[in-house]
Structures are given as C-alpha cells and as structure tokens.
C-alpha cells in the first residue's frame, strides 16, 4: 500500500489556519510513519478535527472531567475484527493551543501540529503515558517518528 491508502478525514471547525497541500501531506506522512513503526494495517481511517479552545474545552470537560482547554484529545475506536468500520479513531486539536505551544517551545507551527498528530495517533493505537515507563516508551516512539519526518527539536 502507498500513503494514499491511509484515509485521513480532516475537518476544520476554526478560522485561524488554513492547511496547505504540503501540510496535509505532512499529516499523511506522520500517520503513515506511525502505522509503519507499529506495523499497523494501513486501511484504518483517522478523523482529524482542528477546533477552537472553546470546543476542545467542552470535549475535555464532557469526556475527561477537566473543564479547561487542552492541546489535543484522542478518541480511539473499536479496532477488533468485529468492528463494522475500519476507523482507528478521532483526533481533535485546538489550533489556539497548537499555535501558542509552537511559540512557547520555539519551533514551527508545522512541527507542533505534526507532534500532536503523532502523539494522538499513538494514543489511538493504545499507548498512554500514565506511568513513567509508559511515558518513556511513548516518548521514544514519538522521537523516532519525528526523526523520520525530519522534525526533531
């Protein structure tokens, strides 16, 4: 399969950025790199939504009990063989947080956006950072993927 076999549905519910074709391709490459690193079947769809702080705060409150905006949320779907659709899950990114964090960390918005996509895709694949061991494993995978994409810090 080639990169176009991985379906990424991008939804814009914000008015801060407009993705370029190059940025969309970079998102595609990031998800593809995650699939390849994890030897994940490439026929799973990912839904990616770019939203404002207000919307992500509502989602964060409703689904995580945290009434504050966050940078990204991941909503994994049932990926068993019995699942009716091949949907890996939904990623929701706050564009406001993404832009602020890029400035705070001193790197490009593209780098921050792709890091959030990689981080969330790994969450959709079952990784978390609840323990120090899990956090270290997830960070190593993120760094490996970001290096492959030439987006290291």
PDB file of C-alpha atoms in Angstrom:
ATOM      1  CA  UNK A   1       0.000   0.000   0.000  1.00  0.00           C
ATOM      2  CA  UNK A   2       1.113   3.546  -0.539  1.00  0.00           C
ATOM      3  CA  UNK A   3       0.456   6.607   1.584  1.00  0.00           C
ATOM      4  CA  UNK A   4      -2.775   7.416  -0.235  1.00  0.00           C
ATOM      5  CA  UNK A   5      -4.270   4.148   1.031  1.00  0.00           C
ATOM      6  CA  UNK A   6      -4.456   5.618   4.523  1.00  0.00           C
ATOM      7  CA  UNK A   7      -7.571   7.728   4.717  1.00  0.00           C
ATOM      8  CA  UNK A   8      -7.401  10.832   6.863  1.00  0.00           C
ATOM      9  CA  UNK A   9     -10.545  12.897   7.067  1.00  0.00           C
ATOM     10  CA  UNK A  10      -9.660  16.493   8.034  1.00  0.00           C
ATOM     11  CA  UNK A  11     -12.365  18.754   9.428  1.00  0.00           C
ATOM     12  CA  UNK A  12     -11.886  22.464  10.142  1.00  0.00           C
ATOM     13  CA  UNK A  13     -14.042  23.987  12.839  1.00  0.00           C
ATOM     14  CA  UNK A  14     -11.852  27.036  13.376  1.00  0.00           C
ATOM     15  CA  UNK A  15     -10.812  30.136  11.467  1.00  0.00           C
ATOM     16  CA  UNK A  16      -7.166  30.606  12.473  1.00  0.00           C
ATOM     17  CA  UNK A  17      -5.344  28.444   9.940  1.00  0.00           C
ATOM     18  CA  UNK A  18      -5.957  27.036   6.509  1.00  0.00           C
ATOM     19  CA  UNK A  19      -3.912  23.949   5.777  1.00  0.00           C
ATOM     20  CA  UNK A  20      -1.749  23.953   2.687  1.00  0.00           C
ATOM     21  CA  UNK A  21      -1.399  20.890   0.481  1.00  0.00           C
ATOM     22  CA  UNK A  22       2.126  20.493   1.890  1.00  0.00           C
ATOM     23  CA  UNK A  23       0.785  20.463   5.475  1.00  0.00           C
ATOM     24  CA  UNK A  24      -1.888  17.918   4.549  1.00  0.00           C
ATOM     25  CA  UNK A  25       0.817  15.729   3.009  1.00  0.00           C
ATOM     26  CA  UNK A  26       2.918  16.092   6.158  1.00  0.00           C
ATOM     27  CA  UNK A  27      -0.053  14.945   8.263  1.00  0.00           C
ATOM     28  CA  UNK A  28      -0.444  11.968   5.919  1.00  0.00           C
ATOM     29  CA  UNK A  29       3.262  11.153   6.279  1.00  0.00           C
ATOM     30  CA  UNK A  30       3.048  11.396  10.077  1.00  0.00           C
ATOM     31  CA  UNK A  31       0.140   8.963  10.337  1.00  0.00           C
ATOM     32  CA  UNK A  32       1.818   6.663   7.820  1.00  0.00           C
ATOM     33  CA  UNK A  33       5.037   6.708   9.895  1.00  0.00           C
ATOM     34  CA  UNK A  34       3.047   5.701  12.990  1.00  0.00           C
ATOM     35  CA  UNK A  35       1.381   2.854  11.089  1.00  0.00           C
ATOM     36  CA  UNK A  36       4.735   1.665   9.752  1.00  0.00           C
ATOM     37  CA  UNK A  37       6.524   1.847  13.114  1.00  0.00           C
ATOM     38  CA  UNK A  38       3.762  -0.188  14.741  1.00  0.00           C
ATOM     39  CA  UNK A  39       3.213  -2.473  11.722  1.00  0.00           C
ATOM     40  CA  UNK A  40      -0.426  -1.381  11.805  1.00  0.00           C
ATOM     41  CA  UNK A  41      -2.776  -2.212   8.913  1.00  0.00           C
ATOM     42  CA  UNK A  42      -2.958   0.834   6.656  1.00  0.00           C
ATOM     43  CA  UNK A  43      -6.630   0.503   5.839  1.00  0.00           C
ATOM     44  CA  UNK A  44      -7.744   2.205   9.051  1.00  0.00           C
ATOM     45  CA  UNK A  45      -9.206   5.700   8.771  1.00  0.00           C
ATOM     46  CA  UNK A  46      -8.281   8.569  11.074  1.00  0.00           C
ATOM     47  CA  UNK A  47     -10.550  11.553  11.620  1.00  0.00           C
ATOM     48  CA  UNK A  48      -8.696  14.781  12.427  1.00  0.00           C
ATOM     49  CA  UNK A  49     -10.528  17.918  13.555  1.00  0.00           C
ATOM     50  CA  UNK A  50      -8.996  21.340  14.088  1.00  0.00           C
ATOM     51  CA  UNK A  51     -11.062  23.330  16.580  1.00  0.00           C
ATOM     52  CA  UNK A  52     -11.007  26.398  18.817  1.00  0.00           C
ATOM     53  CA  UNK A  53     -10.278  26.330  22.574  1.00  0.00           C
ATOM     54  CA  UNK A  54     -13.964  26.637  23.462  1.00  0.00           C
ATOM     55  CA  UNK A  55     -14.885  23.424  21.640  1.00  0.00           C
ATOM     56  CA  UNK A  56     -11.963  21.373  22.959  1.00  0.00           C
ATOM     57  CA  UNK A  57     -12.693  22.618  26.487  1.00  0.00           C
ATOM     58  CA  UNK A  58     -16.250  21.312  26.179  1.00  0.00           C
ATOM     59  CA  UNK A  59     -14.983  17.948  24.930  1.00  0.00           C
ATOM     60  CA  UNK A  60     -12.335  17.813  27.654  1.00  0.00           C
ATOM     61  CA  UNK A  61     -14.980  18.544  30.294  1.00  0.00           C
ATOM     62  CA  UNK A  62     -17.528  16.095  28.920  1.00  0.00           C
ATOM     63  CA  UNK A  63     -15.144  13.186  28.275  1.00  0.00           C
ATOM     64  CA  UNK A  64     -12.331  13.668  30.789  1.00  0.00           C
ATOM     65  CA  UNK A  65     -13.931  15.722  33.551  1.00  0.00           C
ATOM     66  CA  UNK A  66     -11.404  18.534  33.080  1.00  0.00           C
ATOM     67  CA  UNK A  67     -13.093  21.880  32.449  1.00  0.00           C
ATOM     68  CA  UNK A  68     -10.201  23.563  30.655  1.00  0.00           C
ATOM     69  CA  UNK A  69      -8.876  23.708  27.126  1.00  0.00           C
ATOM     70  CA  UNK A  70      -6.180  21.207  26.174  1.00  0.00           C
ATOM     71  CA  UNK A  71      -3.986  20.885  23.119  1.00  0.00           C
ATOM     72  CA  UNK A  72      -5.254  17.569  21.788  1.00  0.00           C
ATOM     73  CA  UNK A  73      -7.741  14.798  22.528  1.00  0.00           C
ATOM     74  CA  UNK A  74      -7.781  11.275  21.138  1.00  0.00           C
ATOM     75  CA  UNK A  75     -10.863   9.103  20.849  1.00  0.00           C
ATOM     76  CA  UNK A  76      -9.939   5.527  19.875  1.00  0.00           C
ATOM     77  CA  UNK A  77     -12.493   3.329  18.168  1.00  0.00           C
ATOM     78  CA  UNK A  78     -13.025  -0.422  18.307  1.00  0.00           C
ATOM     79  CA  UNK A  79     -10.342  -1.849  16.025  1.00  0.00           C
ATOM     80  CA  UNK A  80     -11.193  -5.524  16.509  1.00  0.00           C
ATOM     81  CA  UNK A  81     -12.021  -7.734  13.576  1.00  0.00           C
ATOM     82  CA  UNK A  82     -15.709  -7.414  14.516  1.00  0.00           C
ATOM     83  CA  UNK A  83     -15.734  -3.629  14.084  1.00  0.00           C
ATOM     84  CA  UNK A  84     -18.069  -2.644  11.228  1.00  0.00           C
ATOM     85  CA  UNK A  85     -15.770   0.132  10.016  1.00  0.00           C
ATOM     86  CA  UNK A  86     -12.007   0.432   9.787  1.00  0.00           C
ATOM     87  CA  UNK A  87     -11.826   3.583  11.911  1.00  0.00           C
ATOM     88  CA  UNK A  88      -8.760   3.928  14.131  1.00  0.00           C
ATOM     89  CA  UNK A  89     -10.312   6.912  15.863  1.00  0.00           C
ATOM     90  CA  UNK A  90     -10.750  10.655  16.141  1.00  0.00           C
ATOM     91  CA  UNK A  91      -8.119  13.281  16.881  1.00  0.00           C
ATOM     92  CA  UNK A  92      -9.180  16.772  17.953  1.00  0.00           C
ATOM     93  CA  UNK A  93      -6.549  19.544  18.023  1.00  0.00           C
ATOM     94  CA  UNK A  94      -7.012  23.023  19.455  1.00  0.00           C
ATOM     95  CA  UNK A  95      -5.442  25.366  16.925  1.00  0.00           C
ATOM     96  CA  UNK A  96      -5.136  28.096  19.541  1.00  0.00           C
ATOM     97  CA  UNK A  97      -3.173  25.805  21.865  1.00  0.00           C
ATOM     98  CA  UNK A  98      -1.119  24.449  18.963  1.00  0.00           C
ATOM     99  CA  UNK A  99      -0.017  27.939  17.876  1.00  0.00           C
ATOM    100  CA  UNK A 100       0.678  29.050  21.472  1.00  0.00           C
ATOM    101  CA  UNK A 101       2.748  25.928  22.185  1.00  0.00           C
ATOM    102  CA  UNK A 102       4.777  26.341  18.993  1.00  0.00           C
ATOM    103  CA  UNK A 103       5.699  29.832  20.181  1.00  0.00           C
ATOM    104  CA  UNK A 104       6.334  28.672  23.754  1.00  0.00           C
ATOM    105  CA  UNK A 105       8.593  25.804  22.651  1.00  0.00           C
ATOM    106  CA  UNK A 106      10.355  27.884  19.991  1.00  0.00           C
ATOM    107  CA  UNK A 107       9.562  25.782  16.954  1.00  0.00           C
ATOM    108  CA  UNK A 108       7.311  25.987  13.916  1.00  0.00           C
ATOM    109  CA  UNK A 109       3.555  25.519  13.937  1.00  0.00           C
ATOM    110  CA  UNK A 110       4.078  22.657  11.468  1.00  0.00           C
ATOM    111  CA  UNK A 111       6.355  20.854  13.918  1.00  0.00           C
ATOM    112  CA  UNK A 112       3.872  21.305  16.771  1.00  0.00           C
ATOM    113  CA  UNK A 113       0.962  20.197  14.601  1.00  0.00           C
ATOM    114  CA  UNK A 114       2.758  17.042  13.486  1.00  0.00           C
ATOM    115  CA  UNK A 115       3.903  16.246  17.011  1.00  0.00           C
ATOM    116  CA  UNK A 116       0.270  16.445  18.181  1.00  0.00           C
ATOM    117  CA  UNK A 117      -0.840  14.206  15.287  1.00  0.00           C
ATOM    118  CA  UNK A 118       1.876  11.639  16.090  1.00  0.00           C
ATOM    119  CA  UNK A 119       1.142  11.766  19.832  1.00  0.00           C
ATOM    120  CA  UNK A 120      -2.580  11.284  19.246  1.00  0.00           C
ATOM    121  CA  UNK A 121      -2.173   8.550  16.652  1.00  0.00           C
ATOM    122  CA  UNK A 122      -0.095   6.591  19.160  1.00  0.00           C
ATOM    123  CA  UNK A 123      -2.904   7.078  21.711  1.00  0.00           C
ATOM    124  CA  UNK A 124      -5.360   5.702  19.136  1.00  0.00           C
ATOM    125  CA  UNK A 125      -3.072   2.663  18.840  1.00  0.00           C
ATOM    126  CA  UNK A 126      -3.308   2.043  22.571  1.00  0.00           C
ATOM    127  CA  UNK A 127      -0.312   3.882  24.017  1.00  0.00           C
ATOM    128  CA  UNK A 128      -0.581   6.173  27.019  1.00  0.00           C
ATOM    129  CA  UNK A 129       1.667   7.989  29.450  1.00  0.00           C
ATOM    130  CA  UNK A 130       0.024   7.182  32.768  1.00  0.00           C
ATOM    131  CA  UNK A 131       3.141   5.556  34.247  1.00  0.00           C
ATOM    132  CA  UNK A 132       6.736   6.716  33.880  1.00  0.00           C
ATOM    133  CA  UNK A 133       7.601   3.522  31.961  1.00  0.00           C
ATOM    134  CA  UNK A 134       4.686   4.041  29.540  1.00  0.00           C
ATOM    135  CA  UNK A 135       5.571   7.716  29.158  1.00  0.00           C
ATOM    136  CA  UNK A 136       9.175   6.865  28.295  1.00  0.00           C
ATOM    137  CA  UNK A 137       8.093   4.250  25.736  1.00  0.00           C
ATOM    138  CA  UNK A 138       5.655   6.662  24.111  1.00  0.00           C
ATOM    139  CA  UNK A 139       8.230   9.488  24.016  1.00  0.00           C
ATOM    140  CA  UNK A 140      10.775   7.181  22.351  1.00  0.00           C
ATOM    141  CA  UNK A 141       8.250   6.261  19.666  1.00  0.00           C
ATOM    142  CA  UNK A 142       7.352   9.933  19.146  1.00  0.00           C
ATOM    143  CA  UNK A 143      11.013  10.857  18.778  1.00  0.00           C
ATOM    144  CA  UNK A 144      11.637   8.016  16.321  1.00  0.00           C
ATOM    145  CA  UNK A 145       8.753   9.161  14.153  1.00  0.00           C
ATOM    146  CA  UNK A 146       9.652  12.859  14.358  1.00  0.00           C
ATOM    147  CA  UNK A 147      13.226  11.997  13.291  1.00  0.00           C
ATOM    148  CA  UNK A 148      11.879  10.034  10.316  1.00  0.00           C
ATOM    149  CA  UNK A 149       9.937  13.138   9.333  1.00  0.00           C
ATOM    150  CA  UNK A 150      12.997  15.384   9.906  1.00  0.00           C
ATOM    151  CA  UNK A 151      11.069  17.380  12.541  1.00  0.00           C
ATOM    152  CA  UNK A 152      13.318  16.979  15.544  1.00  0.00           C
ATOM    153  CA  UNK A 153      13.688  19.698  18.138  1.00  0.00           C
TER     154      UNK A 153
END
